[in-house]
C-alpha cells in the first residue's frame, strides 16, 4: 500500500483516540498560526498607515495657484488637523486623496470620526467654519478614528504670510508627526514582539505537532516491525503531521481574518486601522501556509526517525538518549556573553551610545539567550534530578526525580512556554522603561495653558474644578505686557513649582518672581510701576492696572519648559477688579505628569471647551499618541504571548497525562497511593519549571539591563519591576503545581495494563 494512503487511512479511519489527537493538533496549530499572522500583520498595518499619510502630504510650490494653510491642534489626547484650502484664480485646484472634489469657500469635508464628533459637540463647529458637504474616504486617512478636515476658504481669508502654494499631493516619505511610530522605536518594538510572540510560538507549535509522541512512536515502530521500510515509515508519520499543520494553518488564517475585522476599528491596541490593512501579505501567507507545516515536519521528524531506525527499542521503551549539552552551550554562552558585557560596561559607568552595532548585538544576544535557556533545561535538570534522587529519602520525590532523570525532554514541553513568557516579560519591561524615559516629564506637575479669549468664565471655573486639575493661575506673557505677570496666590503658585523650592511668598501684595536656575536676572527695579491693560469677559478694553514693584522677591524653581520662567511679577487675584483680566491672559492649570494622567486631563478639558486650544506645556501630542500606540502594541504582544504560553502548558500537560496513564496505572497496581503519585507528578513539573523561571529571571534582567545601557537613557538598572516579576514567577509555579495534581486518578483501566 502506498505510504501516503496508509497515513491518511490511519488518520481518518483510526481509533477515536487517533481522531481526537488529530483534531487537537489541528486546533493547536490553528491557534498558533492565528497568533503568528497577527504578529506578522503589525508591520503591514503600520506601513499602510504611513503610506496613506505620505500620499496626502501636499507638495508645496507654485503651479496650480491653490493655497493651503494647515492647523493642528490637540482635541484632548488626539490631534485635530484642519487644512484650509483656497482655490486658484484660474484653473482647478488639485484634489486631495479620499475627497471627491475640493470644498468651495464656505464648505467643509471631514473624516467620518470628525463628522460624528461634530454631531455630538456642536461647539466644535466654531473651529470648522462651513457647511459639511462630504466625508473623506479611507484613501485620505491614516485610520478610521482620525480627526481630519478640509475647509474651503477664499484667498483673502487665509493669512498671506502663512499660506503656501500647493501643486499636488503625494510624497515618498512621511513626516515624523504623521508616522504611526517613530523610526527609532520600530527596531526595539520589532525585537520585543519577536521575543514576546515568536519564541513562545515556536515552542507551542512544536508541542502541538508532538501530541502523544510516545504512542505515535510505538505505532510507527509496529509498522516498521511489520515490514514497512524506514523511508515509508517516515512518510506515514509525515502525513498525519503535515495534514494537521496544513488544515490548522488554513483555519488559523481564517480566525485571524475574523478577529482582524472585529478589532481593527476599535483602537484596542492604541491604533485603529482599516480591516484591509490587516489582511495577510504574501510573506505572511508563505510563513503560515508553508512555514508552519515545515516546522511541524521538523518537530515530528526526530521521533519518527527513532521509530524507523530503532523499532525494538521504541516498543520496549528503552531509555532515550541523553539531551545534547553542546547545542545549549552554543546558544547560551554567546548570548549571555553579549548581554553580560554590556551590563559590565554599565557597572563601570561607560555610556554606550546607540548604534547599528548595538542594535544588532543586543537583540541577537537576547534571542540566543532565550533559546539557550529552553535547550539548557533538559541537561541541567537531568543532572539536578540525579543529585536529588541520590540524597532524598522521600518516595514521591524519588519517583519524580528518577523519571525526570531518564526522560527530561517530556517535562520540557510542559514548562518551556511558561519559561519563555517570564523571560519575555522582563524584556518588555525594559523597553517600556526606556520609552518612559524618553516620553515622560520629570516635573512634579504638568502645566496646561488655555487662552482666556477662547473660553468663558463658566468654562474656566469648570476647568479649575476638574478632578484631574490640582492648581490654577492666570498668566500674561511679555508680548502682552512689558513684563510677564502671574496672577495667583501663594498656594496656587506652590502647585506649579518644585516641592520645597518656594521661598519668601506672602499673600495679599505684589511680589517679584525669580527662578535662579533659568539664568535670567531680569527684575523690575523696586519702586517702579508696571502697567497692564485689562479686558472684560467679552474681550473689550477696560482700562489698565498699575502695580508698584516691591523690594520683596519670591524665589522658586520649576522644571523646564514652563511658562512661569518668563513671569517676573506675582500679583494677588484681589488686586484686579472683579470680572477683569490682563490683556493676552492665559489660564494656567497643573495636573499629574504621568502620561495616562495627561491624556485623561486633556480629554477632560476638551470636553469642557471643545474649540479652545489647550497647550500641554512641553508635550507634543503626536509623541503622546505614538507612545500610546507602542504601549498598545506591546500590550497586544503580551496578550498573545500569554495566550501562547498558557495554551502550550495546557496542551502539553494534558498530553503528558495521557502518555503517563499506563505508567500511573502500573504504579497504582503496585500499591503506590494516589496522593504519592500526585506529589510525584507535581514535583516532576515544578523542578524544571522552577529552574527555568529562575534562569529566565536572571537572564531576563541581564538582557533588560543591556538594553537599557545601550538605549541612551539615564536609567541603567530597573529595580521597580523586579517585585512584580518575582510575584509573576511565583504565581506561575503555583498554577503549574495545581494543574499537575489531577494527573493521578483512582480509577484503573485494564486496557492501560495490557502489554504486547
PDB file of N, CA, C and O in Angstrom, residues 394-400 667 671-683 741 744:
ATOM      1  N   UNK A 394      12.452  10.571  50.477  1.00  0.00           N
ATOM      2  CA  UNK A 394      11.002  10.623  50.287  1.00  0.00           C
ATOM      3  C   UNK A 394      10.633   9.932  48.974  1.00  0.00           C
ATOM      4  O   UNK A 394      11.235  10.207  47.936  1.00  0.00           O
ATOM      5  N   UNK A 395       9.621   9.069  49.066  1.00  0.00           N
ATOM      6  CA  UNK A 395       9.224   8.295  47.892  1.00  0.00           C
ATOM      7  C   UNK A 395       8.700   9.164  46.757  1.00  0.00           C
ATOM      8  O   UNK A 395       9.088   8.956  45.598  1.00  0.00           O
ATOM      9  N   UNK A 396       7.794  10.141  47.003  1.00  0.00           N
ATOM     10  CA  UNK A 396       7.313  10.957  45.863  1.00  0.00           C
ATOM     11  C   UNK A 396       8.446  11.668  45.142  1.00  0.00           C
ATOM     12  O   UNK A 396       8.480  11.709  43.906  1.00  0.00           O
ATOM     13  N   UNK A 397       9.371  12.226  45.908  1.00  0.00           N
ATOM     14  CA  UNK A 397      10.471  12.948  45.278  1.00  0.00           C
ATOM     15  C   UNK A 397      11.390  11.991  44.526  1.00  0.00           C
ATOM     16  O   UNK A 397      11.911  12.321  43.452  1.00  0.00           O
ATOM     17  N   UNK A 398      11.605  10.793  45.066  1.00  0.00           N
ATOM     18  CA  UNK A 398      12.448   9.815  44.370  1.00  0.00           C
ATOM     19  C   UNK A 398      11.822   9.392  43.054  1.00  0.00           C
ATOM     20  O   UNK A 398      12.505   9.304  42.018  1.00  0.00           O
ATOM     21  N   UNK A 399      10.499   9.084  43.062  1.00  0.00           N
ATOM     22  CA  UNK A 399       9.816   8.712  41.822  1.00  0.00           C
ATOM     23  C   UNK A 399       9.922   9.822  40.782  1.00  0.00           C
ATOM     24  O   UNK A 399      10.204   9.572  39.602  1.00  0.00           O
ATOM     25  N   UNK A 400       9.689  11.057  41.222  1.00  0.00           N
ATOM     26  CA  UNK A 400       9.711  12.177  40.275  1.00  0.00           C
ATOM     27  C   UNK A 400      11.101  12.387  39.702  1.00  0.00           C
ATOM     28  O   UNK A 400      11.273  12.565  38.487  1.00  0.00           O
ATOM     29  N   UNK A 667       1.992   1.784  38.569  1.00  0.00           N
ATOM     30  CA  UNK A 667       2.425   2.157  39.912  1.00  0.00           C
ATOM     31  C   UNK A 667       1.289   2.027  40.924  1.00  0.00           C
ATOM     32  O   UNK A 667       1.508   1.631  42.079  1.00  0.00           O
ATOM     33  N   UNK A 671       0.729  -0.614  44.470  1.00  0.00           N
ATOM     34  CA  UNK A 671       0.425  -0.166  45.825  1.00  0.00           C
ATOM     35  C   UNK A 671       0.778   1.265  46.122  1.00  0.00           C
ATOM     36  O   UNK A 671       0.646   1.698  47.279  1.00  0.00           O
ATOM     37  N   UNK A 672       1.228   2.019  45.144  1.00  0.00           N
ATOM     38  CA  UNK A 672       1.537   3.429  45.370  1.00  0.00           C
ATOM     39  C   UNK A 672       0.224   4.200  45.491  1.00  0.00           C
ATOM     40  O   UNK A 672      -0.636   4.113  44.621  1.00  0.00           O
ATOM     41  N   UNK A 673       0.076   4.963  46.557  1.00  0.00           N
ATOM     42  CA  UNK A 673      -1.168   5.682  46.780  1.00  0.00           C
ATOM     43  C   UNK A 673      -1.313   6.849  45.800  1.00  0.00           C
ATOM     44  O   UNK A 673      -0.306   7.443  45.379  1.00  0.00           O
ATOM     45  N   UNK A 674      -2.564   7.198  45.457  1.00  0.00           N
ATOM     46  CA  UNK A 674      -2.765   8.344  44.552  1.00  0.00           C
ATOM     47  C   UNK A 674      -2.162   9.639  45.082  1.00  0.00           C
ATOM     48  O   UNK A 674      -1.677  10.466  44.309  1.00  0.00           O
ATOM     49  N   UNK A 675      -2.183   9.839  46.410  1.00  0.00           N
ATOM     50  CA  UNK A 675      -1.593  11.052  46.960  1.00  0.00           C
ATOM     51  C   UNK A 675      -0.092  11.113  46.656  1.00  0.00           C
ATOM     52  O   UNK A 675       0.450  12.176  46.321  1.00  0.00           O
ATOM     53  N   UNK A 676       0.578   9.972  46.766  1.00  0.00           N
ATOM     54  CA  UNK A 676       2.015   9.928  46.459  1.00  0.00           C
ATOM     55  C   UNK A 676       2.268  10.200  44.978  1.00  0.00           C
ATOM     56  O   UNK A 676       3.214  10.911  44.613  1.00  0.00           O
ATOM     57  N   UNK A 677       1.415   9.641  44.118  1.00  0.00           N
ATOM     58  CA  UNK A 677       1.573   9.868  42.676  1.00  0.00           C
ATOM     59  C   UNK A 677       1.349  11.336  42.326  1.00  0.00           C
ATOM     60  O   UNK A 677       2.067  11.898  41.486  1.00  0.00           O
ATOM     61  N   UNK A 678       0.339  11.952  42.961  1.00  0.00           N
ATOM     62  CA  UNK A 678       0.095  13.369  42.676  1.00  0.00           C
ATOM     63  C   UNK A 678       1.292  14.217  43.106  1.00  0.00           C
ATOM     64  O   UNK A 678       1.697  15.152  42.396  1.00  0.00           O
ATOM     65  N   UNK A 679       1.846  13.907  44.259  1.00  0.00           N
ATOM     66  CA  UNK A 679       3.023  14.654  44.715  1.00  0.00           C
ATOM     67  C   UNK A 679       4.207  14.445  43.775  1.00  0.00           C
ATOM     68  O   UNK A 679       4.970  15.383  43.493  1.00  0.00           O
ATOM     69  N   UNK A 680       4.370  13.223  43.267  1.00  0.00           N
ATOM     70  CA  UNK A 680       5.457  12.955  42.325  1.00  0.00           C
ATOM     71  C   UNK A 680       5.257  13.710  41.022  1.00  0.00           C
ATOM     72  O   UNK A 680       6.206  14.299  40.468  1.00  0.00           O
ATOM     73  N   UNK A 681       4.024  13.709  40.500  1.00  0.00           N
ATOM     74  CA  UNK A 681       3.744  14.460  39.273  1.00  0.00           C
ATOM     75  C   UNK A 681       4.007  15.948  39.482  1.00  0.00           C
ATOM     76  O   UNK A 681       4.579  16.629  38.618  1.00  0.00           O
ATOM     77  N   UNK A 682       3.568  16.465  40.622  1.00  0.00           N
ATOM     78  CA  UNK A 682       3.762  17.888  40.903  1.00  0.00           C
ATOM     79  C   UNK A 682       5.251  18.226  40.984  1.00  0.00           C
ATOM     80  O   UNK A 682       5.702  19.231  40.426  1.00  0.00           O
ATOM     81  N   UNK A 683       6.026  17.382  41.664  1.00  0.00           N
ATOM     82  CA  UNK A 683       7.460  17.639  41.786  1.00  0.00           C
ATOM     83  C   UNK A 683       8.163  17.559  40.443  1.00  0.00           C
ATOM     84  O   UNK A 683       9.093  18.327  40.165  1.00  0.00           O
ATOM     85  N   UNK A 741      -1.862  18.231  39.574  1.00  0.00           N
ATOM     86  CA  UNK A 741      -2.424  17.313  40.569  1.00  0.00           C
ATOM     87  C   UNK A 741      -3.430  16.325  40.002  1.00  0.00           C
ATOM     88  O   UNK A 741      -3.456  15.168  40.424  1.00  0.00           O
ATOM     89  N   UNK A 744      -3.090  11.923  38.448  1.00  0.00           N
ATOM     90  CA  UNK A 744      -3.232  10.587  39.035  1.00  0.00           C
ATOM     91  C   UNK A 744      -4.674  10.386  39.480  1.00  0.00           C
ATOM     92  O   UNK A 744      -5.225  11.212  40.209  1.00  0.00           O
TER      93      UNK A 744
END
